[in-house]
Tab-separated table of C-alpha atoms and ligand atoms in Angstrom:
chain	number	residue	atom	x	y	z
A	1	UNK	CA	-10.349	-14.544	22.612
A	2	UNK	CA	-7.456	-12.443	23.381
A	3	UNK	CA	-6.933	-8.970	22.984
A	4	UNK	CA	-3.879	-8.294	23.993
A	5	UNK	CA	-0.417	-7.927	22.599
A	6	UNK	CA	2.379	-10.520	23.543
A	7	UNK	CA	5.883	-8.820	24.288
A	8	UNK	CA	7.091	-10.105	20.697
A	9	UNK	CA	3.902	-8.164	19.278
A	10	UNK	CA	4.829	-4.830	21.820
A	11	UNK	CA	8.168	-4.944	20.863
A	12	UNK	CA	7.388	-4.699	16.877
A	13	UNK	CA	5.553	-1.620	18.147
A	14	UNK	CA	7.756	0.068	19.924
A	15	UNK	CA	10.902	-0.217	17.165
A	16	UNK	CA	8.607	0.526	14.995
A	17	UNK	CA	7.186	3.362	16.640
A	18	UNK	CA	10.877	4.844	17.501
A	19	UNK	CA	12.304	4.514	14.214
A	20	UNK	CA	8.964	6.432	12.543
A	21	UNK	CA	9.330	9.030	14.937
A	22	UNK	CA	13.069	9.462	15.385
A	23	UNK	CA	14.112	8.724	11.709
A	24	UNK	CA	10.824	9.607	9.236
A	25	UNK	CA	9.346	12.197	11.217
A	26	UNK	CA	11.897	15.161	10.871
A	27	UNK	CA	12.306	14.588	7.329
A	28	UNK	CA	8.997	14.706	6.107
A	29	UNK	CA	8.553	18.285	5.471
A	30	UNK	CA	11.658	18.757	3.390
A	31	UNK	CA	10.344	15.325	1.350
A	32	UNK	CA	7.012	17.295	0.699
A	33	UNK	CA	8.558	20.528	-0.472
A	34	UNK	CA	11.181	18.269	-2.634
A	35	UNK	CA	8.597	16.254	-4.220
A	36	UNK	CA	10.964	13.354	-4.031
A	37	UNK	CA	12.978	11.060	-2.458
A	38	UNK	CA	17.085	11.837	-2.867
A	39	UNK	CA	18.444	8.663	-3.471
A	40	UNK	CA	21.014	9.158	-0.552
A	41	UNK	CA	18.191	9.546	2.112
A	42	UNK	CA	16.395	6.651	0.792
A	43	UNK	CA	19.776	4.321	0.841
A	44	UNK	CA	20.500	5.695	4.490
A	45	UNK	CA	16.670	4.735	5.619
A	46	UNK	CA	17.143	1.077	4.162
A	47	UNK	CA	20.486	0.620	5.643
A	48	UNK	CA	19.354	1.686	9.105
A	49	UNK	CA	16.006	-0.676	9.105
A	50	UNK	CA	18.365	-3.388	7.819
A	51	UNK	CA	20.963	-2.589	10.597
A	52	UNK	CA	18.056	-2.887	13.303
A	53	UNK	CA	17.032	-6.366	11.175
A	54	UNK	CA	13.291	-5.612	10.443
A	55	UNK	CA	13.794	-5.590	6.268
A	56	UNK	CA	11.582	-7.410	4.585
A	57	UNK	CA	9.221	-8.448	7.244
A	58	UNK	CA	6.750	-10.216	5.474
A	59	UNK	CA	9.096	-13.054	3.949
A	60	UNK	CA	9.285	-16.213	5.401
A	61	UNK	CA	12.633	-16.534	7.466
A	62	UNK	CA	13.997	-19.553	5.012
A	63	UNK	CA	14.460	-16.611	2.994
A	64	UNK	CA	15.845	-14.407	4.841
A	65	UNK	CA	12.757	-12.227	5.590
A	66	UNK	CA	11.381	-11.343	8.988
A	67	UNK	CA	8.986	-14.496	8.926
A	68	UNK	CA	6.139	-12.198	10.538
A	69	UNK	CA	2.856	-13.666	10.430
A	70	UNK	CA	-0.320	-11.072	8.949
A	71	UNK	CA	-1.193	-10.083	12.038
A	72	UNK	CA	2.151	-9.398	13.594
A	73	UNK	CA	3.170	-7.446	10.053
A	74	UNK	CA	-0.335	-5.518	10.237
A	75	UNK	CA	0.864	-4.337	14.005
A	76	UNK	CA	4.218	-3.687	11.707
A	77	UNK	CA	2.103	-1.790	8.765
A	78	UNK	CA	-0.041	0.155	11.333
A	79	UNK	CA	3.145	2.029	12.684
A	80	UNK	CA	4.694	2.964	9.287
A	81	UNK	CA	1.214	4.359	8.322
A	82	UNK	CA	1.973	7.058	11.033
A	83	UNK	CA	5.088	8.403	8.766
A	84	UNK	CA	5.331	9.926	5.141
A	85	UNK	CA	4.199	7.174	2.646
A	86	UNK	CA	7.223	8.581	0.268
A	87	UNK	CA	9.816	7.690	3.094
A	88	UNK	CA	8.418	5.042	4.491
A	89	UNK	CA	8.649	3.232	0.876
A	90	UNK	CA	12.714	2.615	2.256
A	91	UNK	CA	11.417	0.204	4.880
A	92	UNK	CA	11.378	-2.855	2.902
A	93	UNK	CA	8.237	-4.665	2.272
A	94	UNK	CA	8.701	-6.165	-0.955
A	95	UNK	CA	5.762	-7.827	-2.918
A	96	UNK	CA	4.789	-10.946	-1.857
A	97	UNK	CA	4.520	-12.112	-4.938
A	98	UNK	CA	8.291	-12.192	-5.800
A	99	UNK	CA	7.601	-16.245	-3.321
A	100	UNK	CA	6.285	-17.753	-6.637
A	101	UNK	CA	9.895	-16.635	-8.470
A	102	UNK	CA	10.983	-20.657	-9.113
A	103	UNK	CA	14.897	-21.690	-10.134
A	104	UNK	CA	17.159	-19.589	-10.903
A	105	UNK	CA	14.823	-16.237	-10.162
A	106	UNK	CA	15.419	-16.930	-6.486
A	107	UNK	CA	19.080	-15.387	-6.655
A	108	UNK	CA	18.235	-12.793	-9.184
A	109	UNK	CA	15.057	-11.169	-7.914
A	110	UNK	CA	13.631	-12.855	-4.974
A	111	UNK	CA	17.172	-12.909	-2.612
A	112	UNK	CA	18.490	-9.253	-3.478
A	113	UNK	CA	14.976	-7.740	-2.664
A	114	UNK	CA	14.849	-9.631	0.769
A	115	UNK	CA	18.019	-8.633	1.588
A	116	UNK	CA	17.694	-4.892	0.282
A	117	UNK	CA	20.210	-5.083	-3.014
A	118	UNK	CA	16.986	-4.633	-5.801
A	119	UNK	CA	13.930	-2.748	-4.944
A	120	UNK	CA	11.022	-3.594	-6.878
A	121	UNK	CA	7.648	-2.428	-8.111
A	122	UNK	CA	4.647	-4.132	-9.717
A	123	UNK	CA	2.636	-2.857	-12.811
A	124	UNK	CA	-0.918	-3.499	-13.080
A	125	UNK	CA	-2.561	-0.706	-14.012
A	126	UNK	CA	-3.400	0.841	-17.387
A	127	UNK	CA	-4.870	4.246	-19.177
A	128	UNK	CA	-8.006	2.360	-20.251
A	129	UNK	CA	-7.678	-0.468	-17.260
A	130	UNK	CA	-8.303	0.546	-13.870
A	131	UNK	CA	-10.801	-1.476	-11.998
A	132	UNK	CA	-11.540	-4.110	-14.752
A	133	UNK	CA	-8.109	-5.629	-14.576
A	134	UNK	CA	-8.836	-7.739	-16.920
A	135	UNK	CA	-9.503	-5.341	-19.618
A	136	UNK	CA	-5.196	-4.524	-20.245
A	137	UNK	CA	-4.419	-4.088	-23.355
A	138	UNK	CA	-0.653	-4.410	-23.074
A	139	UNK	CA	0.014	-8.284	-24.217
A	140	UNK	CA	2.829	-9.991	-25.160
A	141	UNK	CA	3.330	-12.578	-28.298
A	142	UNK	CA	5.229	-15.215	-29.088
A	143	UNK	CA	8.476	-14.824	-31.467
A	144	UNK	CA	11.267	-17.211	-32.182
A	145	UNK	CA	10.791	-18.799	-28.437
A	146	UNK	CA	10.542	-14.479	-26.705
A	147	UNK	CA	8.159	-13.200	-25.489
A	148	UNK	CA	7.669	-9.260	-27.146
A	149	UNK	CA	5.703	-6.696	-25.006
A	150	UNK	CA	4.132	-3.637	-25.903
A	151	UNK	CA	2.130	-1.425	-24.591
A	152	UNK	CA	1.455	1.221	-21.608
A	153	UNK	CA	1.171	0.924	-17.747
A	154	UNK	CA	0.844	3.753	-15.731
A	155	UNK	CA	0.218	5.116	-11.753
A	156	UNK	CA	3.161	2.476	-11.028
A	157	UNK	CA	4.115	4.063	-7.505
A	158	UNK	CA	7.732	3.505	-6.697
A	159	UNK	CA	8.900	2.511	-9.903
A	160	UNK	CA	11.223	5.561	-9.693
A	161	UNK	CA	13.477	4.074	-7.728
A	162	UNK	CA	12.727	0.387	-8.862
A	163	UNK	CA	15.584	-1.826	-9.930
A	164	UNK	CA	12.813	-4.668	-11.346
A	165	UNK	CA	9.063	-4.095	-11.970
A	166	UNK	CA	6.758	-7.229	-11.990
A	167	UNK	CA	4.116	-6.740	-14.508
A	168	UNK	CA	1.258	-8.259	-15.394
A	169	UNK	CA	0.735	-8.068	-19.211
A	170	UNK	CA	-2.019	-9.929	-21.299
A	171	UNK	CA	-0.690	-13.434	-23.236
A	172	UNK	CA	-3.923	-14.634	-25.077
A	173	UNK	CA	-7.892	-14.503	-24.738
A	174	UNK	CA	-10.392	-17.455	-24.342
A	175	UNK	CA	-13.924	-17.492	-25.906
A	176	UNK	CA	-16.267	-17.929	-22.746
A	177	UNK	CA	-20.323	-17.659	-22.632
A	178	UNK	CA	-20.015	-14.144	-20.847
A	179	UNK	CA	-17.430	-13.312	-24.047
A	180	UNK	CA	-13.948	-13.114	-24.510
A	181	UNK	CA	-11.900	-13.257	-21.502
A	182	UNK	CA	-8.154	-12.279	-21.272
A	183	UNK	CA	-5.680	-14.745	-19.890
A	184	UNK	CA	-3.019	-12.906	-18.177
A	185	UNK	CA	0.652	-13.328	-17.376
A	186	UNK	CA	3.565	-11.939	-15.162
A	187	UNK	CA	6.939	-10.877	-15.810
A	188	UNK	CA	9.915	-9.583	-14.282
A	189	UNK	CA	11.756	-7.065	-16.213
A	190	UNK	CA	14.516	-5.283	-14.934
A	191	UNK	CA	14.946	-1.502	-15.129
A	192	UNK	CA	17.066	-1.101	-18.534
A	193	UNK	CA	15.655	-4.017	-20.358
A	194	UNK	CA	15.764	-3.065	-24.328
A	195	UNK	CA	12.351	-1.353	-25.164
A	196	UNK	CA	11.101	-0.645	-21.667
A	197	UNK	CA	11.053	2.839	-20.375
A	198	UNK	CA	10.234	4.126	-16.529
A	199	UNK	CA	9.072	7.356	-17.701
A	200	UNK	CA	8.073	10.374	-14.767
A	201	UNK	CA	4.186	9.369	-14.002
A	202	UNK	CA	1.605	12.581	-12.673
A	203	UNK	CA	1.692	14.784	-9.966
A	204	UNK	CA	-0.603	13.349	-7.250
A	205	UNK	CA	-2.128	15.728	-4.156
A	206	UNK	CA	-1.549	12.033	-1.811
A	207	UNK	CA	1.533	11.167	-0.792
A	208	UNK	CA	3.759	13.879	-2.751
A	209	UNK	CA	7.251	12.261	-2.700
A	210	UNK	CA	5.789	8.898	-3.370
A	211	UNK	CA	6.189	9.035	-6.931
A	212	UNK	CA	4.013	7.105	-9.871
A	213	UNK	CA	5.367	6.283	-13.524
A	214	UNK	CA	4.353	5.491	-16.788
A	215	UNK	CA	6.062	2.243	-18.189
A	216	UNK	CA	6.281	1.819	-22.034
A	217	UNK	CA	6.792	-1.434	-23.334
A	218	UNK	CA	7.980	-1.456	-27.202
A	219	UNK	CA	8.781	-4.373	-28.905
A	220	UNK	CA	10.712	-5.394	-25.613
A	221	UNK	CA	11.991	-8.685	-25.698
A	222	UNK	CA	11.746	-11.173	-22.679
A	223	UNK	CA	12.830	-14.927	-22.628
A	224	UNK	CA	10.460	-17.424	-20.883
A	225	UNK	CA	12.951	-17.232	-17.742
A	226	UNK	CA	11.029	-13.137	-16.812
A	227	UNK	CA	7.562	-15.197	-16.481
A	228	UNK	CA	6.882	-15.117	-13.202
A	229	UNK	CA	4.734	-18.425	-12.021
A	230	UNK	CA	2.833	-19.921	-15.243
A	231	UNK	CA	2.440	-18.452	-18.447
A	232	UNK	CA	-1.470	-17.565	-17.906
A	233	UNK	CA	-1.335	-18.284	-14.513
A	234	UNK	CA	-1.304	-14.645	-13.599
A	235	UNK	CA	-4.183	-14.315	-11.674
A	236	UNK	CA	-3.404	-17.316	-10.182
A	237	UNK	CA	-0.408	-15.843	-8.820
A	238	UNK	CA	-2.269	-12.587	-7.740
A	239	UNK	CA	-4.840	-14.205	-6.428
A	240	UNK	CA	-2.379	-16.249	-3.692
A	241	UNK	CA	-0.165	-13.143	-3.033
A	242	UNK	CA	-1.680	-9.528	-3.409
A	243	UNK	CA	-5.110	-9.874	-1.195
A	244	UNK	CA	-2.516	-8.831	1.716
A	245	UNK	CA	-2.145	-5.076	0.154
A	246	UNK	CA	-5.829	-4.590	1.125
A	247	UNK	CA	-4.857	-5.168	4.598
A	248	UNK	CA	-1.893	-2.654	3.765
A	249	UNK	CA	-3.570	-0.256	2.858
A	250	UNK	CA	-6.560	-0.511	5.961
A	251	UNK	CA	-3.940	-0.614	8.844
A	252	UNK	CA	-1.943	2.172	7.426
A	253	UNK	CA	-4.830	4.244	7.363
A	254	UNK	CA	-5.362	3.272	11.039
A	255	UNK	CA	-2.000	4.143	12.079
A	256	UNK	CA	-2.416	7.571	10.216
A	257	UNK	CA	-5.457	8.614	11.843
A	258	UNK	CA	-3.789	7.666	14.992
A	259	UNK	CA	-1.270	10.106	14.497
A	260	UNK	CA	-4.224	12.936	13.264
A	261	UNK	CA	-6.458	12.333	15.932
A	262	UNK	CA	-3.604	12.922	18.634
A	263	UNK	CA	-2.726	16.096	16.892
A	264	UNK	CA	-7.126	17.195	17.189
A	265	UNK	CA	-7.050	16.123	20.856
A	266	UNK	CA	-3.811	17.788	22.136
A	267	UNK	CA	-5.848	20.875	20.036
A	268	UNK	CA	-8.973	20.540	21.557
A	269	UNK	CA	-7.731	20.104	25.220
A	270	UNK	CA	-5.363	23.562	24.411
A	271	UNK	CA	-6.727	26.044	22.016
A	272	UNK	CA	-9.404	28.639	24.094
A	273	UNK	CA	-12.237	30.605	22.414
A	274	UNK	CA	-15.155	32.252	24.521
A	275	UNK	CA	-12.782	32.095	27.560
A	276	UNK	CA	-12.865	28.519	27.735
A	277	UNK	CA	-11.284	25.144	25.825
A	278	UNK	CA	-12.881	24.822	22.524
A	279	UNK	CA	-12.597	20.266	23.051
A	280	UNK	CA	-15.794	21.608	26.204
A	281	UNK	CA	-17.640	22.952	22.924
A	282	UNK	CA	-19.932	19.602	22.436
A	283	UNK	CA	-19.580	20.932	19.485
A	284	UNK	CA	-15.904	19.797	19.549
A	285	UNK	CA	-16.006	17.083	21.657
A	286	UNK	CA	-18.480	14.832	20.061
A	287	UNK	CA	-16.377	15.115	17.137
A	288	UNK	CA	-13.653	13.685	19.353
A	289	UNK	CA	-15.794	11.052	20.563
A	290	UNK	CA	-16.896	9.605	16.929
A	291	UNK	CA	-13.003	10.117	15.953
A	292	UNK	CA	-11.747	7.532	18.652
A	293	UNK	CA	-14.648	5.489	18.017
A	294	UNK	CA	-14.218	4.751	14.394
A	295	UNK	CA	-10.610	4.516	14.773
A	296	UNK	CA	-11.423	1.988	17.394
A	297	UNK	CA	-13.541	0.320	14.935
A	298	UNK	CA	-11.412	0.317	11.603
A	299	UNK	CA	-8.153	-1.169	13.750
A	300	UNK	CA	-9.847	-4.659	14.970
A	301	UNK	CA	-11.444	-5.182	12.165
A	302	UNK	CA	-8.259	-4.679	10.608
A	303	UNK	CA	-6.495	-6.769	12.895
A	304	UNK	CA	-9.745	-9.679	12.471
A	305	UNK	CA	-8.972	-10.060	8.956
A	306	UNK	CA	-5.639	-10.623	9.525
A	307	UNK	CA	-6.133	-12.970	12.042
A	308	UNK	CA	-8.311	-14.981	10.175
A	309	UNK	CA	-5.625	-15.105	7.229
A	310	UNK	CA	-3.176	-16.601	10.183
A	311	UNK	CA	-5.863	-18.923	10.848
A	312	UNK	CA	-6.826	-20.175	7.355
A	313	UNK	CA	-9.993	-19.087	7.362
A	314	UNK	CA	-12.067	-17.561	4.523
A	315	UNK	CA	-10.501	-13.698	4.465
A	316	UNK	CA	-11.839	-12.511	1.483
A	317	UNK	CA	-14.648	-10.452	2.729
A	318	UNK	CA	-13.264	-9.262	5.838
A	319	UNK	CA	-10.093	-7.851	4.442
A	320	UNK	CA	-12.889	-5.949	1.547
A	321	UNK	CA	-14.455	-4.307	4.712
A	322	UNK	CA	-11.573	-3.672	6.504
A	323	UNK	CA	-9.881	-2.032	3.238
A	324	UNK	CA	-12.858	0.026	2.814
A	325	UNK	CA	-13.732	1.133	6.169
A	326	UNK	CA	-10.387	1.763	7.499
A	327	UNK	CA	-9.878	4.071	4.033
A	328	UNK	CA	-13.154	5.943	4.851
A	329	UNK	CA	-12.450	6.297	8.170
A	330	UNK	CA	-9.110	8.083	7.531
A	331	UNK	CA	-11.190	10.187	5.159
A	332	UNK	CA	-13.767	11.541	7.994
A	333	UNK	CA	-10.928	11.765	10.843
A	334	UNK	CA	-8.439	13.797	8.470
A	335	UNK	CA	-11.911	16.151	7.846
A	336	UNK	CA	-12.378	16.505	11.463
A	337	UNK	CA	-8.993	16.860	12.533
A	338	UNK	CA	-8.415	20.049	10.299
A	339	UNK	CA	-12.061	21.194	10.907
A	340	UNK	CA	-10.989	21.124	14.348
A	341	UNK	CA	-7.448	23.116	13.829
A	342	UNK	CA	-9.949	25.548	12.124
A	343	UNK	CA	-7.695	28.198	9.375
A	344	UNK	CA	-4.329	26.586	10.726
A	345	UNK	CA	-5.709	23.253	9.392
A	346	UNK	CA	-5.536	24.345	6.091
A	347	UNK	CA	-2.070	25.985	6.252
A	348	UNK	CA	1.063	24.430	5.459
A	349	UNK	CA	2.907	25.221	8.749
A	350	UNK	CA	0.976	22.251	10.137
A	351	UNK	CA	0.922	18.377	8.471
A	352	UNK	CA	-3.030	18.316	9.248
A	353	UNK	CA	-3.724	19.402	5.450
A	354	UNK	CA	-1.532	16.928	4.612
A	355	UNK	CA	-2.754	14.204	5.607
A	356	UNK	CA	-6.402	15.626	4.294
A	357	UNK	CA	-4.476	15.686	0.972
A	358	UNK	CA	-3.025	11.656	1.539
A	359	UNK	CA	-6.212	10.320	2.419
A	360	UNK	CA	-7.820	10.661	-0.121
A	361	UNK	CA	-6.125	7.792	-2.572
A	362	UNK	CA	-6.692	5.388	0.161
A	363	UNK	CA	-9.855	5.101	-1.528
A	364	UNK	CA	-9.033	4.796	-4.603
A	365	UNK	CA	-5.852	2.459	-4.783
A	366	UNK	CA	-5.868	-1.342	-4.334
A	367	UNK	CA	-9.430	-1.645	-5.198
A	368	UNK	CA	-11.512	1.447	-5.555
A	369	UNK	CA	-14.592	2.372	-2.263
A	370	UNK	CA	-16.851	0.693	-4.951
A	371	UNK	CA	-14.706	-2.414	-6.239
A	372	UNK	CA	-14.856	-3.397	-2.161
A	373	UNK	CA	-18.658	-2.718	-1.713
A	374	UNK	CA	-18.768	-4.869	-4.639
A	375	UNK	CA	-16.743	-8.064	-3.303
A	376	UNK	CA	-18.163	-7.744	0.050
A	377	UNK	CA	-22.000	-7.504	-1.512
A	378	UNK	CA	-20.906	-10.561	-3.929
A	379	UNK	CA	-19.690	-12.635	-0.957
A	380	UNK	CA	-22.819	-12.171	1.076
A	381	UNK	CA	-25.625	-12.460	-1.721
A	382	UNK	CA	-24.030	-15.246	-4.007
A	383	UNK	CA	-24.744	-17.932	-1.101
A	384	UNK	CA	-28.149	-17.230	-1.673
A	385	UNK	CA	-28.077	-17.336	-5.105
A	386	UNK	CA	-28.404	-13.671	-5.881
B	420	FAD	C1	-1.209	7.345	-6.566
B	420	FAD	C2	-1.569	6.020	-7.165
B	420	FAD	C3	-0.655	4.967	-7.123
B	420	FAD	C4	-0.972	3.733	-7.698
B	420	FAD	N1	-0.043	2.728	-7.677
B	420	FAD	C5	-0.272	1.605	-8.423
B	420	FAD	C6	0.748	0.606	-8.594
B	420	FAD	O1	1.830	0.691	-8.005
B	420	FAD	N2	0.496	-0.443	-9.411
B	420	FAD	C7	-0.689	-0.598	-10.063
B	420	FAD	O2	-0.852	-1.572	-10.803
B	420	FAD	N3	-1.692	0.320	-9.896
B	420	FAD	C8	-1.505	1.407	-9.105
B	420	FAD	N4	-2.501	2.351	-8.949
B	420	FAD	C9	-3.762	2.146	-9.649
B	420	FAD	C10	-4.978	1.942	-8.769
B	420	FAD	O3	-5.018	0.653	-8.245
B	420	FAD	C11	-6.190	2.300	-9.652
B	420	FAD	O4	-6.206	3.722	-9.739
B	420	FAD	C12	-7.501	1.789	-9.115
B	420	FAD	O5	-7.566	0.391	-9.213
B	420	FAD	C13	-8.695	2.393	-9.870
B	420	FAD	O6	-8.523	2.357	-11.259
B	420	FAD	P1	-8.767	3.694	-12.115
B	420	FAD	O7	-8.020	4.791	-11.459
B	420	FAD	O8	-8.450	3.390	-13.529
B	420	FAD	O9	-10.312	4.016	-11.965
B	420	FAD	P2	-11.517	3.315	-12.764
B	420	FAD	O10	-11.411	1.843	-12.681
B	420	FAD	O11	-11.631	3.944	-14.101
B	420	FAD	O12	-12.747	3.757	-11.884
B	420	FAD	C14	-13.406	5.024	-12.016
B	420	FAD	C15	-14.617	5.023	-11.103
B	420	FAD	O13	-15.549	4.012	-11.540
B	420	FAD	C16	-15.849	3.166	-10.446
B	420	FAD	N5	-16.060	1.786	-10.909
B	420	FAD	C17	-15.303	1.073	-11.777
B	420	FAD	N6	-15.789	-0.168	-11.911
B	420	FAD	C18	-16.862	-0.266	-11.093
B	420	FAD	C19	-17.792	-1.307	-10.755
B	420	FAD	N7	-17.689	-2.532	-11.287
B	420	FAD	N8	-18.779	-1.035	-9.874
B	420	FAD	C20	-18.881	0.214	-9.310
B	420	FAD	N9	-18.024	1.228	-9.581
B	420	FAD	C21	-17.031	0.996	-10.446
B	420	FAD	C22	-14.626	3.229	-9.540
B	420	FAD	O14	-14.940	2.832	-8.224
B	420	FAD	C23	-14.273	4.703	-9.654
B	420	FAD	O15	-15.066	5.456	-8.780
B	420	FAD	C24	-2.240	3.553	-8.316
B	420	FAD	C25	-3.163	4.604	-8.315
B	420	FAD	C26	-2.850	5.811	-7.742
B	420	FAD	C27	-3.876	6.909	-7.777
């Protein structure tokens, strides 16, 4: 085993590092008050990551991507989880998913996002289909040789400034012994497409700035080139591409609590009450001790379940734990940090309540607390036939 980083890994790190803290950091108070992204500042982000050549990261190099390996892009993830969710959006990471675009959806989709020219965004989610994926009720039927869609997605962050959206919409439904069972498709549509609307989505307390939308789909027509992989094969293609946002999502939350707990130590080891630093308090300090620990904790298991992706080995459960411990963690650190910065926690001035505020979706998106306890329990009782 090897713990270590190499000097390719430490250098991801560092630019990464700089860039967050030179280029993200002093905007992210105006971006809170603003409550969006101007489209200028989020242009003048992407063209300075694609200047320094670390756009797109997680595509293979044959495509123009970084060609980072899970691992190396968690190291890469873990950094931008320091910064404003909102801003950090403008470093490139496209979906993963846009590698099954086949033919001629290489140089209309897959190319222009690699290289920064289309942003994307990918539609899942539903009013009455959270969790149970599977339960969508926005479908699509066959006319003359089209496909027509209708229906409602919504909590589709980024779509705001999305040129494309791929979305998963339901195509048919097969009679199995557990009942009927919804076989489900994905499409690229672009952004002015006839009968689809990006509509403003709800004002979340997480990650103001990093705006959600409603899409409505009415009677909008879509020729068999939008289907993205098979037609039914949509969980196929989620299943190959989108367990890597659970890893997302984990190492972000490590990187954030990074930059929290920093913020409670340098506060600790300064701020006096009864003549003496409140961090000698054990009070304080044990809470400074579990802090580090956990963090410890949540970032190599994080980094394991990447690793074993690089490997080829069986992921599936890992990346569950890591996605739901890392998400909890950031939970009880952000708690402790502003319990820590006592009334000024709670004020404004500082980003402690902030962060409070964006941890609490990590818990909720890409597979609810729950949905993981439920994979992870699933994985380790089925083998024994429970
Ligand atoms: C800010 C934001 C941005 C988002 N961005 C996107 C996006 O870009 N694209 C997209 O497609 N989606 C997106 N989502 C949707 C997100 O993935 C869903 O919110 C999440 O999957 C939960 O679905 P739900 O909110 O409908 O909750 P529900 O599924 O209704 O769950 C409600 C509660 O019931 C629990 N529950 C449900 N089923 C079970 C079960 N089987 N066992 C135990 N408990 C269960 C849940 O854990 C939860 O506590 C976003 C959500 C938010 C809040």
């Amino acid at each position: 085993m090897q713990f270590g980083l190499t000097d390719e890994q430490q250098m991801i790190v560092d630019t990464v590092r700089d860039f967050v803290e030179r280029e993200i950091y002093p905007l992210e108070a105006e971006i809170e008050t603003l409550g969006h992204v101007p489209k200028e500042i989020g242009d003048d982000l992407r063209r300075k990551v694609l200047e320094i050549g670390f756009y797109a990261p997680n595509f293979p190099e044959a495509v123009g991507g970084g060609g980072l390996n899970h691992l190396d892009f968690a190291l890469l993830e873990r950094e931008l989880g320091r910064g404003s969710m909102a801003l950090t959006h403008f470093w490139g990471r496209p979906q993963n998913i846009l590698m099954a675009c086949a033919g001629e959806q290489r140089e209309r989709y897959l190319l222009p996002a690699v290289r920064g020219e289309k942003m994307d965004a990918l539609a899942m989610t539903e009013p009455g289909a959270g969790s149970d994926v599977r339960g969508m009720q926005c479908s699509a039927r066959r006319v003359g040789g089209d496909w027509v869609v209708n229906g409602t997605k919504h909590f589709i962050s980024g779509a705001d400034h999305a040129d494309f959206v791929i979305v998963f919409v339901a195509t048919g439904e097969d009679q199995t012994p557990k009942g009927p069972k919804k076989r489900i498709t994905a499409f690229l549509v672009d952004r002015g497409t006839p009968g689809f609307e990006i509509a403003p989505g709800y004002e979340s307390v997480s990650h103001r700035g990093y705006k959600n939308c409603i899409l409505r789909f009415e009677d909008c027509r879509l020729p068999d080139a939008q289907v993205l992989g098979d037609v039914d094969g949509g969980f196929a293609v989620m299943n190959e591409w989108l367990y890597a946002t659970r890893i997302t999502v984990a190492t972000m939350s490590v990187g954030r609590a990074r930059r929290v707990f920093d913020m409670a130590l340098a506060h600790a080891a300064e701020r006096e009450q009864f003549g003496q630093k409140i961090g000698r308090f054990q009070g304080v300090g044990f809470q400074i001790a579990d802090m580090i620990t956990e963090i410890d904790a949540a970032d190599w298991l994080t980094l394991a379940s990447a690793w074993r992706l690089d490997q080829g080995l069986p992921a599936n459960r890992e990346i569950a734990s890591a996605k739901l411990y890392a998400s909890e963690m950031l939970a009880r650190v952000t708690d402790a940090a502003l319990q820590i910065h006592g009334g000024m926690g709670l004020m404004n001035d500082l980003p402690i309540e902030r962060f409070w505020r964006d941890a609490r979706v990590e818990r909720i998106w890409d597979g609810t607390s729950e949905i993981q306890r439920h994979i992870i329990s699933r994985e380790m009782l089925r083998p024994l036939g429970a």
